[in-house]
Amino acid sequence: IFVYLGCADTFDALGDQENYRAVVEIAHQEIMKVADTMGSRERRQAFLENHPERRALIEMWERMQT
């Protein structure tokens, strides 16, 4: 997660939107893959929201969707 976030931040700072979008998309897919293995909705929500770096990547992905 730290590597994805660092790469995304770097590409964003450099104005390289193509690589920024690619990194954020891959990170989101990986996060969701793990989240989908969580047994309960509460565990899944905690996994997605209680880790600042994970939450930051999800927010980046959400901003890309608009």
mmCIF file of N, CA, C and O in Angstrom:
data_model
loop_
_atom_site.group_PDB
_atom_site.id
_atom_site.type_symbol
_atom_site.label_atom_id
_atom_site.label_comp_id
_atom_site.label_asym_id
_atom_site.label_seq_id
_atom_site.Cartn_x
_atom_site.Cartn_y
_atom_site.Cartn_z
ATOM 1 N N ILE A 1 0.832 -1.183 0.000
ATOM 2 C CA ILE A 1 0.000 0.000 0.000
ATOM 3 C C ILE A 1 0.877 1.248 0.000
ATOM 4 O O ILE A 1 0.595 2.196 -0.721
ATOM 5 N N PHE A 2 1.933 1.223 0.794
ATOM 6 C CA PHE A 2 2.815 2.399 0.857
ATOM 7 C C PHE A 2 3.474 2.669 -0.496
ATOM 8 O O PHE A 2 3.638 3.822 -0.890
ATOM 9 N N VAL A 3 3.843 1.608 -1.197
ATOM 10 C CA VAL A 3 4.490 1.776 -2.505
ATOM 11 C C VAL A 3 3.494 2.353 -3.508
ATOM 12 O O VAL A 3 3.824 3.287 -4.245
ATOM 13 N N TYR A 4 2.291 1.817 -3.535
ATOM 14 C CA TYR A 4 1.264 2.342 -4.439
ATOM 15 C C TYR A 4 1.003 3.817 -4.151
ATOM 16 O O TYR A 4 0.929 4.638 -5.059
ATOM 17 N N LEU A 5 0.849 4.143 -2.882
ATOM 18 C CA LEU A 5 0.566 5.521 -2.507
ATOM 19 C C LEU A 5 1.732 6.442 -2.875
ATOM 20 O O LEU A 5 1.519 7.533 -3.416
ATOM 21 N N GLY A 6 2.953 5.999 -2.611
ATOM 22 C CA GLY A 6 4.117 6.802 -2.967
ATOM 23 C C GLY A 6 4.226 7.031 -4.469
ATOM 24 O O GLY A 6 4.516 8.141 -4.917
ATOM 25 N N CYS A 7 3.979 5.978 -5.242
ATOM 26 C CA CYS A 7 4.013 6.119 -6.703
ATOM 27 C C CYS A 7 2.915 7.061 -7.185
ATOM 28 O O CYS A 7 3.157 7.929 -8.024
ATOM 29 N N ALA A 8 1.716 6.890 -6.658
ATOM 30 C CA ALA A 8 0.599 7.751 -7.067
ATOM 31 C C ALA A 8 0.900 9.204 -6.748
ATOM 32 O O ALA A 8 0.698 10.089 -7.593
ATOM 33 N N ASP A 9 1.395 9.465 -5.552
ATOM 34 C CA ASP A 9 1.726 10.842 -5.166
ATOM 35 C C ASP A 9 2.821 11.422 -6.071
ATOM 36 O O ASP A 9 2.755 12.583 -6.465
ATOM 37 N N THR A 10 3.812 10.606 -6.392
ATOM 38 C CA THR A 10 4.904 11.072 -7.251
ATOM 39 C C THR A 10 4.403 11.386 -8.655
ATOM 40 O O THR A 10 4.700 12.454 -9.206
ATOM 41 N N PHE A 11 3.648 10.467 -9.246
ATOM 42 C CA PHE A 11 3.124 10.708 -10.588
ATOM 43 C C PHE A 11 2.204 11.922 -10.609
ATOM 44 O O PHE A 11 2.235 12.714 -11.558
ATOM 45 N N ASP A 12 1.414 12.091 -9.567
ATOM 46 C CA ASP A 12 0.531 13.254 -9.492
ATOM 47 C C ASP A 12 1.344 14.541 -9.422
ATOM 48 O O ASP A 12 1.053 15.512 -10.130
ATOM 49 N N ALA A 13 2.381 14.548 -8.599
ATOM 50 C CA ALA A 13 3.226 15.746 -8.465
ATOM 51 C C ALA A 13 3.940 16.083 -9.774
ATOM 52 O O ALA A 13 4.165 17.257 -10.078
ATOM 53 N N LEU A 14 4.266 15.052 -10.545
ATOM 54 C CA LEU A 14 4.944 15.266 -11.823
ATOM 55 C C LEU A 14 3.978 15.605 -12.956
ATOM 56 O O LEU A 14 4.405 15.913 -14.067
ATOM 57 N N GLY A 15 2.687 15.522 -12.665
ATOM 58 C CA GLY A 15 1.687 15.798 -13.691
ATOM 59 C C GLY A 15 1.506 14.651 -14.668
ATOM 60 O O GLY A 15 0.944 14.832 -15.747
ATOM 61 N N ASP A 16 1.975 13.472 -14.306
ATOM 62 C CA ASP A 16 1.869 12.279 -15.153
ATOM 63 C C ASP A 16 0.562 11.562 -14.834
ATOM 64 O O ASP A 16 0.527 10.592 -14.087
ATOM 65 N N GLN A 17 -0.512 12.077 -15.395
ATOM 66 C CA GLN A 17 -1.840 11.567 -15.065
ATOM 67 C C GLN A 17 -2.077 10.146 -15.570
ATOM 68 O O GLN A 17 -2.815 9.385 -14.951
ATOM 69 N N GLU A 18 -1.453 9.774 -16.657
ATOM 70 C CA GLU A 18 -1.628 8.419 -17.181
ATOM 71 C C GLU A 18 -1.116 7.371 -16.189
ATOM 72 O O GLU A 18 -1.814 6.418 -15.857
ATOM 73 N N ASN A 19 0.104 7.569 -15.702
ATOM 74 C CA ASN A 19 0.661 6.622 -14.730
ATOM 75 C C ASN A 19 -0.013 6.745 -13.368
ATOM 76 O O ASN A 19 -0.196 5.750 -12.672
ATOM 77 N N TYR A 20 -0.388 7.952 -12.984
ATOM 78 C CA TYR A 20 -1.138 8.148 -11.732
ATOM 79 C C TYR A 20 -2.414 7.313 -11.752
ATOM 80 O O TYR A 20 -2.679 6.543 -10.835
ATOM 81 N N ARG A 21 -3.182 7.439 -12.822
ATOM 82 C CA ARG A 21 -4.446 6.702 -12.936
ATOM 83 C C ARG A 21 -4.204 5.194 -12.933
ATOM 84 O O ARG A 21 -4.945 4.445 -12.302
ATOM 85 N N ALA A 22 -3.166 4.756 -13.621
ATOM 86 C CA ALA A 22 -2.862 3.324 -13.685
ATOM 87 C C ALA A 22 -2.517 2.768 -12.304
ATOM 88 O O ALA A 22 -3.026 1.708 -11.910
ATOM 89 N N VAL A 23 -1.673 3.484 -11.566
ATOM 90 C CA VAL A 23 -1.279 3.026 -10.231
ATOM 91 C C VAL A 23 -2.478 2.996 -9.293
ATOM 92 O O VAL A 23 -2.681 2.023 -8.560
ATOM 93 N N VAL A 24 -3.275 4.037 -9.317
ATOM 94 C CA VAL A 24 -4.443 4.096 -8.429
ATOM 95 C C VAL A 24 -5.436 2.983 -8.787
ATOM 96 O O VAL A 24 -5.995 2.336 -7.896
ATOM 97 N N GLU A 25 -5.619 2.720 -10.050
ATOM 98 C CA GLU A 25 -6.540 1.655 -10.473
ATOM 99 C C GLU A 25 -6.055 0.285 -9.996
ATOM 100 O O GLU A 25 -6.833 -0.510 -9.462
ATOM 101 N N ILE A 26 -4.769 0.012 -10.175
ATOM 102 C CA ILE A 26 -4.217 -1.270 -9.727
ATOM 103 C C ILE A 26 -4.312 -1.402 -8.211
ATOM 104 O O ILE A 26 -4.694 -2.453 -7.693
ATOM 105 N N ALA A 27 -3.969 -0.339 -7.500
ATOM 106 C CA ALA A 27 -4.051 -0.361 -6.038
ATOM 107 C C ALA A 27 -5.478 -0.626 -5.581
ATOM 108 O O ALA A 27 -5.717 -1.445 -4.677
ATOM 109 N N HIS A 28 -6.431 0.020 -6.217
ATOM 110 C CA HIS A 28 -7.840 -0.171 -5.857
ATOM 111 C C HIS A 28 -8.261 -1.620 -6.092
ATOM 112 O O HIS A 28 -8.943 -2.225 -5.255
ATOM 113 N N GLN A 29 -7.863 -2.177 -7.209
ATOM 114 C CA GLN A 29 -8.200 -3.577 -7.500
ATOM 115 C C GLN A 29 -7.630 -4.506 -6.430
ATOM 116 O O GLN A 29 -8.332 -5.431 -5.969
ATOM 117 N N GLU A 30 -6.390 -4.279 -6.036
ATOM 118 C CA GLU A 30 -5.758 -5.116 -5.014
ATOM 119 C C GLU A 30 -6.449 -4.963 -3.657
ATOM 120 O O GLU A 30 -6.669 -5.944 -2.951
ATOM 121 N N ILE A 31 -6.771 -3.739 -3.297
ATOM 122 C CA ILE A 31 -7.465 -3.497 -2.024
ATOM 123 C C ILE A 31 -8.820 -4.192 -2.034
ATOM 124 O O ILE A 31 -9.201 -4.858 -1.064
ATOM 125 N N MET A 32 -9.560 -4.056 -3.113
ATOM 126 C CA MET A 32 -10.890 -4.660 -3.187
ATOM 127 C C MET A 32 -10.823 -6.180 -3.210
ATOM 128 O O MET A 32 -11.705 -6.852 -2.670
ATOM 129 N N LYS A 33 -9.781 -6.725 -3.819
ATOM 130 C CA LYS A 33 -9.613 -8.176 -3.847
ATOM 131 C C LYS A 33 -9.518 -8.721 -2.421
ATOM 132 O O LYS A 33 -10.137 -9.723 -2.082
ATOM 133 N N VAL A 34 -8.736 -8.041 -1.585
ATOM 134 C CA VAL A 34 -8.602 -8.463 -0.187
ATOM 135 C C VAL A 34 -9.894 -8.187 0.572
ATOM 136 O O VAL A 34 -10.364 -9.024 1.347
ATOM 137 N N ALA A 35 -10.499 -7.029 0.341
ATOM 138 C CA ALA A 35 -11.736 -6.673 1.045
ATOM 139 C C ALA A 35 -12.837 -7.688 0.766
ATOM 140 O O ALA A 35 -13.639 -7.993 1.661
ATOM 141 N N ASP A 36 -12.860 -8.212 -0.445
ATOM 142 C CA ASP A 36 -13.885 -9.191 -0.805
ATOM 143 C C ASP A 36 -13.752 -10.504 -0.050
ATOM 144 O O ASP A 36 -14.683 -11.296 -0.015
ATOM 145 N N THR A 37 -12.604 -10.732 0.583
ATOM 146 C CA THR A 37 -12.424 -11.963 1.358
ATOM 147 C C THR A 37 -12.871 -11.804 2.807
ATOM 148 O O THR A 37 -12.895 -12.790 3.546
ATOM 149 N N MET A 38 -13.200 -10.581 3.197
ATOM 150 C CA MET A 38 -13.619 -10.333 4.576
ATOM 151 C C MET A 38 -14.981 -10.987 4.806
ATOM 152 O O MET A 38 -15.866 -10.888 3.970
ATOM 153 N N GLY A 39 -15.129 -11.630 5.928
ATOM 154 C CA GLY A 39 -16.357 -12.367 6.202
ATOM 155 C C GLY A 39 -17.578 -11.498 6.408
ATOM 156 O O GLY A 39 -18.620 -11.727 5.810
ATOM 157 N N SER A 40 -17.469 -10.494 7.215
ATOM 158 C CA SER A 40 -18.635 -9.679 7.538
ATOM 159 C C SER A 40 -18.502 -8.290 6.932
ATOM 160 O O SER A 40 -17.409 -7.829 6.606
ATOM 161 N N ARG A 41 -19.632 -7.644 6.820
ATOM 162 C CA ARG A 41 -19.642 -6.280 6.306
ATOM 163 C C ARG A 41 -18.852 -5.352 7.219
ATOM 164 O O ARG A 41 -18.155 -4.446 6.751
ATOM 165 N N GLU A 42 -18.936 -5.570 8.521
ATOM 166 C CA GLU A 42 -18.228 -4.740 9.481
ATOM 167 C C GLU A 42 -16.710 -4.884 9.328
ATOM 168 O O GLU A 42 -15.983 -3.897 9.370
ATOM 169 N N ARG A 43 -16.238 -6.120 9.154
ATOM 170 C CA ARG A 43 -14.796 -6.345 8.961
ATOM 171 C C ARG A 43 -14.327 -5.710 7.667
ATOM 172 O O ARG A 43 -13.253 -5.121 7.606
ATOM 173 N N ARG A 44 -15.129 -5.836 6.621
ATOM 174 C CA ARG A 44 -14.778 -5.254 5.324
ATOM 175 C C ARG A 44 -14.690 -3.730 5.442
ATOM 176 O O ARG A 44 -13.734 -3.115 4.974
ATOM 177 N N GLN A 45 -15.684 -3.137 6.084
ATOM 178 C CA GLN A 45 -15.700 -1.691 6.248
ATOM 179 C C GLN A 45 -14.501 -1.224 7.077
ATOM 180 O O GLN A 45 -13.854 -0.238 6.735
ATOM 181 N N ALA A 46 -14.197 -1.940 8.145
ATOM 182 C CA ALA A 46 -13.046 -1.586 8.975
ATOM 183 C C ALA A 46 -11.759 -1.702 8.168
ATOM 184 O O ALA A 46 -10.882 -0.833 8.256
ATOM 185 N N PHE A 47 -11.626 -2.750 7.368
ATOM 186 C CA PHE A 47 -10.442 -2.929 6.523
ATOM 187 C C PHE A 47 -10.279 -1.755 5.572
ATOM 188 O O PHE A 47 -9.174 -1.257 5.369
ATOM 189 N N LEU A 48 -11.360 -1.286 4.995
ATOM 190 C CA LEU A 48 -11.307 -0.215 4.007
ATOM 191 C C LEU A 48 -11.114 1.160 4.627
ATOM 192 O O LEU A 48 -10.505 2.036 4.019
ATOM 193 N N GLU A 49 -11.613 1.375 5.830
ATOM 194 C CA GLU A 49 -11.641 2.725 6.385
ATOM 195 C C GLU A 49 -10.650 2.995 7.508
ATOM 196 O O GLU A 49 -10.349 4.154 7.775
ATOM 197 N N ASN A 50 -10.140 1.972 8.179
ATOM 198 C CA ASN A 50 -9.340 2.192 9.385
ATOM 199 C C ASN A 50 -7.834 2.247 9.149
ATOM 200 O O ASN A 50 -7.067 2.266 10.099
ATOM 201 N N HIS A 51 -7.413 2.314 7.930
ATOM 202 C CA HIS A 51 -5.995 2.389 7.595
ATOM 203 C C HIS A 51 -5.812 3.626 6.721
ATOM 204 O O HIS A 51 -6.323 3.673 5.602
ATOM 205 N N PRO A 52 -5.124 4.661 7.206
ATOM 206 C CA PRO A 52 -5.056 5.941 6.478
ATOM 207 C C PRO A 52 -4.560 5.824 5.037
ATOM 208 O O PRO A 52 -5.114 6.462 4.138
ATOM 209 N N GLU A 53 -3.537 5.021 4.807
ATOM 210 C CA GLU A 53 -3.000 4.905 3.445
ATOM 211 C C GLU A 53 -3.985 4.184 2.520
ATOM 212 O O GLU A 53 -4.151 4.581 1.363
ATOM 213 N N ARG A 54 -4.612 3.169 3.020
ATOM 214 C CA ARG A 54 -5.610 2.448 2.228
ATOM 215 C C ARG A 54 -6.777 3.377 1.901
ATOM 216 O O ARG A 54 -7.257 3.429 0.773
ATOM 217 N N ARG A 55 -7.224 4.107 2.906
ATOM 218 C CA ARG A 55 -8.323 5.049 2.725
ATOM 219 C C ARG A 55 -7.944 6.139 1.711
ATOM 220 O O ARG A 55 -8.755 6.518 0.866
ATOM 221 N N ALA A 56 -6.702 6.615 1.750
ATOM 222 C CA ALA A 56 -6.252 7.646 0.814
ATOM 223 C C ALA A 56 -6.309 7.143 -0.620
ATOM 224 O O ALA A 56 -6.754 7.865 -1.526
ATOM 225 N N LEU A 57 -5.871 5.909 -0.843
ATOM 226 C CA LEU A 57 -5.917 5.347 -2.197
ATOM 227 C C LEU A 57 -7.351 5.171 -2.678
ATOM 228 O O LEU A 57 -7.654 5.439 -3.840
ATOM 229 N N ILE A 58 -8.220 4.751 -1.795
ATOM 230 C CA ILE A 58 -9.632 4.602 -2.170
ATOM 231 C C ILE A 58 -10.222 5.963 -2.523
ATOM 232 O O ILE A 58 -10.960 6.091 -3.508
ATOM 233 N N GLU A 59 -9.876 6.983 -1.757
ATOM 234 C CA GLU A 59 -10.367 8.335 -2.058
ATOM 235 C C GLU A 59 -9.824 8.837 -3.390
ATOM 236 O O GLU A 59 -10.546 9.490 -4.152
ATOM 237 N N MET A 60 -8.556 8.523 -3.693
ATOM 238 C CA MET A 60 -7.997 8.894 -4.993
ATOM 239 C C MET A 60 -8.800 8.226 -6.106
ATOM 240 O O MET A 60 -9.136 8.869 -7.109
ATOM 241 N N TRP A 61 -9.075 6.944 -5.935
ATOM 242 C CA TRP A 61 -9.834 6.203 -6.950
ATOM 243 C C TRP A 61 -11.233 6.793 -7.122
ATOM 244 O O TRP A 61 -11.703 6.965 -8.229
ATOM 245 N N GLU A 62 -11.873 7.126 -6.003
ATOM 246 C CA GLU A 62 -13.215 7.711 -6.067
ATOM 247 C C GLU A 62 -13.206 9.043 -6.807
ATOM 248 O O GLU A 62 -14.109 9.321 -7.596
ATOM 249 N N ARG A 63 -12.180 9.873 -6.577
ATOM 250 C CA ARG A 63 -12.084 11.156 -7.291
ATOM 251 C C ARG A 63 -11.898 10.937 -8.794
ATOM 252 O O ARG A 63 -12.391 11.717 -9.600
ATOM 253 N N MET A 64 -11.215 9.887 -9.169
ATOM 254 C CA MET A 64 -11.014 9.594 -10.586
ATOM 255 C C MET A 64 -12.319 9.194 -11.277
ATOM 256 O O MET A 64 -12.438 9.336 -12.490
ATOM 257 N N GLN A 65 -13.280 8.734 -10.507
ATOM 258 C CA GLN A 65 -14.532 8.259 -11.089
ATOM 259 C C GLN A 65 -15.472 9.393 -11.488
ATOM 260 O O GLN A 65 -16.446 9.168 -12.187
ATOM 261 N N THR A 66 -15.166 10.596 -11.033
ATOM 262 C CA THR A 66 -16.048 11.730 -11.376
ATOM 263 C C THR A 66 -15.484 12.546 -12.501
ATOM 264 O O THR A 66 -14.365 12.467 -12.878
#
